[in-house]
Short mmCIF file of N, CA, C and O in Angstrom, two decimals:
data_model
loop_
_atom_site.label_atom_id
_atom_site.label_comp_id
_atom_site.label_asym_id
_atom_site.label_seq_id
_atom_site.Cartn_x
_atom_site.Cartn_y
_atom_site.Cartn_z
N MET A 20 37.92 10.37 -31.76
CA MET A 20 38.06 11.81 -31.58
C MET A 20 37.44 12.59 -32.74
O MET A 20 37.34 13.79 -32.66
N ASN A 21 37.06 11.90 -33.79
CA ASN A 21 36.44 12.57 -34.93
C ASN A 21 35.16 13.29 -34.52
O ASN A 21 34.88 14.38 -35.01
N ARG A 22 34.41 12.69 -33.63
CA ARG A 22 33.16 13.30 -33.15
C ARG A 22 33.46 14.59 -32.39
O ARG A 22 32.77 15.58 -32.53
N PHE A 23 34.52 14.58 -31.59
CA PHE A 23 34.91 15.75 -30.83
C PHE A 23 35.30 16.89 -31.77
O PHE A 23 34.91 18.05 -31.57
N GLU A 24 36.02 16.57 -32.81
CA GLU A 24 36.41 17.58 -33.80
C GLU A 24 35.19 18.16 -34.50
O GLU A 24 35.14 19.36 -34.77
N SER A 25 34.21 17.34 -34.78
CA SER A 25 33.01 17.84 -35.45
C SER A 25 32.25 18.82 -34.54
O SER A 25 31.75 19.85 -35.01
N ILE A 26 32.21 18.54 -33.24
CA ILE A 26 31.56 19.45 -32.28
C ILE A 26 32.32 20.78 -32.24
O ILE A 26 31.73 21.86 -32.27
N LYS A 27 33.64 20.70 -32.18
CA LYS A 27 34.45 21.92 -32.14
C LYS A 27 34.24 22.75 -33.41
O LYS A 27 34.13 23.97 -33.33
N ASN A 28 34.17 22.09 -34.56
CA ASN A 28 33.95 22.80 -35.81
C ASN A 28 32.58 23.47 -35.84
O ASN A 28 32.45 24.61 -36.31
N MET A 29 31.57 22.76 -35.36
CA MET A 29 30.22 23.34 -35.33
C MET A 29 30.20 24.61 -34.49
O MET A 29 29.61 25.61 -34.88
N ILE A 30 30.86 24.56 -33.35
CA ILE A 30 30.87 25.72 -32.45
C ILE A 30 31.64 26.89 -33.07
O ILE A 30 31.18 28.03 -33.03
N SER A 31 32.78 26.59 -33.68
CA SER A 31 33.55 27.68 -34.27
C SER A 31 32.81 28.32 -35.45
O SER A 31 32.93 29.52 -35.68
N GLU A 32 32.03 27.52 -36.18
CA GLU A 32 31.26 28.05 -37.30
C GLU A 32 30.13 28.96 -36.83
O GLU A 32 29.69 29.85 -37.56
N MET A 33 29.66 28.77 -35.61
CA MET A 33 28.58 29.59 -35.07
C MET A 33 29.04 30.94 -34.55
O MET A 33 28.24 31.85 -34.38
N GLU A 34 30.32 31.08 -34.32
CA GLU A 34 30.84 32.28 -33.66
C GLU A 34 30.44 33.58 -34.37
O GLU A 34 30.02 34.54 -33.73
N GLU A 35 30.54 33.61 -35.67
CA GLU A 35 30.22 34.83 -36.41
C GLU A 35 28.75 35.21 -36.23
O GLU A 35 28.43 36.39 -36.01
N ASP A 36 27.86 34.22 -36.28
CA ASP A 36 26.44 34.52 -36.11
C ASP A 36 26.13 34.95 -34.68
O ASP A 36 25.27 35.80 -34.47
N PHE A 37 26.80 34.36 -33.70
CA PHE A 37 26.62 34.80 -32.32
C PHE A 37 26.98 36.28 -32.17
O PHE A 37 26.25 37.04 -31.55
N THR A 38 28.10 36.64 -32.77
CA THR A 38 28.54 38.04 -32.70
C THR A 38 27.54 38.95 -33.39
O THR A 38 27.17 40.00 -32.84
N LYS A 39 27.10 38.56 -34.56
CA LYS A 39 26.14 39.39 -35.30
C LYS A 39 24.85 39.58 -34.52
O LYS A 39 24.26 40.66 -34.52
N PHE A 40 24.41 38.53 -33.86
CA PHE A 40 23.14 38.62 -33.12
C PHE A 40 23.30 39.39 -31.82
O PHE A 40 22.56 40.34 -31.56
N TYR A 41 24.25 39.00 -30.99
CA TYR A 41 24.36 39.59 -29.66
C TYR A 41 24.96 41.00 -29.66
O TYR A 41 24.58 41.82 -28.84
N GLU A 42 25.86 41.28 -30.58
CA GLU A 42 26.48 42.60 -30.58
C GLU A 42 25.81 43.57 -31.53
O GLU A 42 25.79 44.77 -31.29
N ASN A 43 25.25 43.05 -32.63
CA ASN A 43 24.67 43.94 -33.64
C ASN A 43 23.15 43.86 -33.72
O ASN A 43 22.53 44.63 -34.44
N GLY A 44 22.57 42.89 -33.05
CA GLY A 44 21.11 42.76 -33.04
C GLY A 44 20.53 42.22 -34.34
O GLY A 44 19.35 42.42 -34.62
N ASN A 45 21.32 41.53 -35.13
CA ASN A 45 20.87 40.98 -36.41
C ASN A 45 19.94 39.79 -36.15
O ASN A 45 20.35 38.74 -35.67
N LYS A 46 18.66 39.95 -36.49
CA LYS A 46 17.66 38.91 -36.19
C LYS A 46 17.85 37.66 -37.03
O LYS A 46 17.61 36.55 -36.56
N ALA A 47 18.29 37.83 -38.28
CA ALA A 47 18.54 36.65 -39.12
C ALA A 47 19.66 35.80 -38.54
O ALA A 47 19.61 34.57 -38.59
N ALA A 48 20.67 36.46 -37.99
CA ALA A 48 21.77 35.73 -37.35
C ALA A 48 21.25 34.97 -36.13
O ALA A 48 21.70 33.86 -35.85
N GLY A 49 20.28 35.54 -35.43
CA GLY A 49 19.68 34.85 -34.28
C GLY A 49 18.99 33.57 -34.71
O GLY A 49 19.07 32.55 -34.02
N THR A 50 18.32 33.61 -35.85
CA THR A 50 17.67 32.41 -36.38
C THR A 50 18.72 31.35 -36.73
O THR A 50 18.54 30.17 -36.44
N ARG A 51 19.81 31.79 -37.34
CA ARG A 51 20.89 30.85 -37.67
C ARG A 51 21.52 30.26 -36.41
O ARG A 51 21.84 29.07 -36.37
N VAL A 52 21.64 31.06 -35.36
CA VAL A 52 22.17 30.57 -34.09
C VAL A 52 21.25 29.49 -33.53
O VAL A 52 21.71 28.43 -33.10
N ARG A 53 19.96 29.75 -33.56
CA ARG A 53 18.99 28.77 -33.04
C ARG A 53 19.07 27.46 -33.83
O ARG A 53 19.06 26.37 -33.26
N ASN A 54 19.14 27.56 -35.15
CA ASN A 54 19.23 26.36 -35.98
C ASN A 54 20.54 25.61 -35.72
O ASN A 54 20.54 24.37 -35.62
N SER A 55 21.62 26.34 -35.59
CA SER A 55 22.91 25.71 -35.32
C SER A 55 22.92 25.03 -33.96
O SER A 55 23.46 23.93 -33.81
N MET A 56 22.32 25.67 -32.97
CA MET A 56 22.25 25.07 -31.64
C MET A 56 21.41 23.80 -31.66
O MET A 56 21.73 22.82 -30.97
N ASN A 57 20.36 23.79 -32.45
CA ASN A 57 19.54 22.59 -32.57
C ASN A 57 20.34 21.45 -33.21
O ASN A 57 20.26 20.30 -32.77
N ASN A 58 21.11 21.77 -34.24
CA ASN A 58 21.96 20.75 -34.87
C ASN A 58 23.01 20.25 -33.90
O ASN A 58 23.33 19.06 -33.87
N LEU A 59 23.55 21.14 -33.09
CA LEU A 59 24.53 20.77 -32.07
C LEU A 59 23.90 19.81 -31.06
O LEU A 59 24.50 18.81 -30.67
N LYS A 60 22.69 20.12 -30.68
CA LYS A 60 21.96 19.26 -29.73
C LYS A 60 21.76 17.86 -30.31
O LYS A 60 21.94 16.85 -29.62
N LYS A 61 21.38 17.79 -31.58
CA LYS A 61 21.18 16.49 -32.23
C LYS A 61 22.47 15.69 -32.29
O LYS A 61 22.49 14.49 -32.01
N THR A 62 23.55 16.37 -32.64
CA THR A 62 24.85 15.70 -32.70
C THR A 62 25.28 15.22 -31.32
O THR A 62 25.79 14.10 -31.18
N ALA A 63 25.07 16.04 -30.31
CA ALA A 63 25.41 15.65 -28.94
C ALA A 63 24.62 14.42 -28.52
O ALA A 63 25.16 13.51 -27.88
N GLN A 64 23.36 14.36 -28.88
CA GLN A 64 22.53 13.19 -28.54
C GLN A 64 23.04 11.94 -29.24
O GLN A 64 23.10 10.87 -28.64
N GLU A 65 23.44 12.08 -30.49
CA GLU A 65 23.99 10.94 -31.23
C GLU A 65 25.26 10.43 -30.55
O GLU A 65 25.46 9.23 -30.42
N ILE A 66 26.10 11.36 -30.10
CA ILE A 66 27.33 10.98 -29.42
C ILE A 66 27.01 10.29 -28.10
O ILE A 66 27.64 9.28 -27.75
N ARG A 67 26.04 10.81 -27.38
CA ARG A 67 25.66 10.18 -26.11
C ARG A 67 25.21 8.74 -26.33
O ARG A 67 25.59 7.84 -25.58
N LEU A 68 24.40 8.51 -27.36
CA LEU A 68 23.92 7.16 -27.65
C LEU A 68 25.08 6.24 -28.05
O LEU A 68 25.13 5.08 -27.63
N GLU A 69 26.00 6.79 -28.83
CA GLU A 69 27.17 6.00 -29.24
C GLU A 69 28.03 5.63 -28.05
O GLU A 69 28.48 4.48 -27.94
N VAL A 70 28.25 6.57 -27.15
CA VAL A 70 29.06 6.31 -25.96
C VAL A 70 28.39 5.24 -25.09
O VAL A 70 29.04 4.31 -24.61
N THR A 71 27.10 5.36 -24.90
CA THR A 71 26.37 4.38 -24.10
C THR A 71 26.46 2.99 -24.73
O THR A 71 26.69 1.99 -24.03
N GLU A 72 26.30 2.93 -26.04
CA GLU A 72 26.38 1.65 -26.74
C GLU A 72 27.77 1.03 -26.59
O GLU A 72 27.89 -0.16 -26.30
N LEU A 73 28.81 1.84 -26.77
CA LEU A 73 30.17 1.31 -26.63
C LEU A 73 30.45 0.89 -25.20
O LEU A 73 31.09 -0.14 -24.97
N LYS A 74 29.98 1.67 -24.25
CA LYS A 74 30.20 1.36 -22.84
C LYS A 74 29.54 0.03 -22.48
O LYS A 74 30.13 -0.82 -21.82
N ASN A 75 28.32 -0.16 -22.93
CA ASN A 75 27.58 -1.38 -22.59
C ASN A 75 28.10 -2.60 -23.33
O ASN A 75 27.96 -3.72 -22.85
N SER A 76 28.68 -2.42 -24.50
CA SER A 76 29.18 -3.57 -25.25
C SER A 76 30.49 -4.10 -24.69
O SER A 76 30.88 -5.22 -24.99
N LYS A 77 31.16 -3.33 -23.84
CA LYS A 77 32.44 -3.76 -23.27
C LYS A 77 32.27 -4.52 -21.96
O LYS A 77 33.24 -4.87 -21.33
N LYS A 78 31.05 -4.76 -21.55
CA LYS A 78 30.82 -5.49 -20.29
C LYS A 78 31.04 -6.96 -20.46
O LYS A 78 30.93 -7.58 -21.40
#
């Protein structure tokens, strides 16, 4: 569940920048949102590979 907690933390840390970008039009916050989303994507891919590996090793 540690991986799940890390995803939740990443999302909660992005909330302020999402607000700044979408509600206030802050372009720098938009860049931070894009970077954070890319890191989230990388982490999600790592989790997917880990799940597949664990699933296949239990056969």
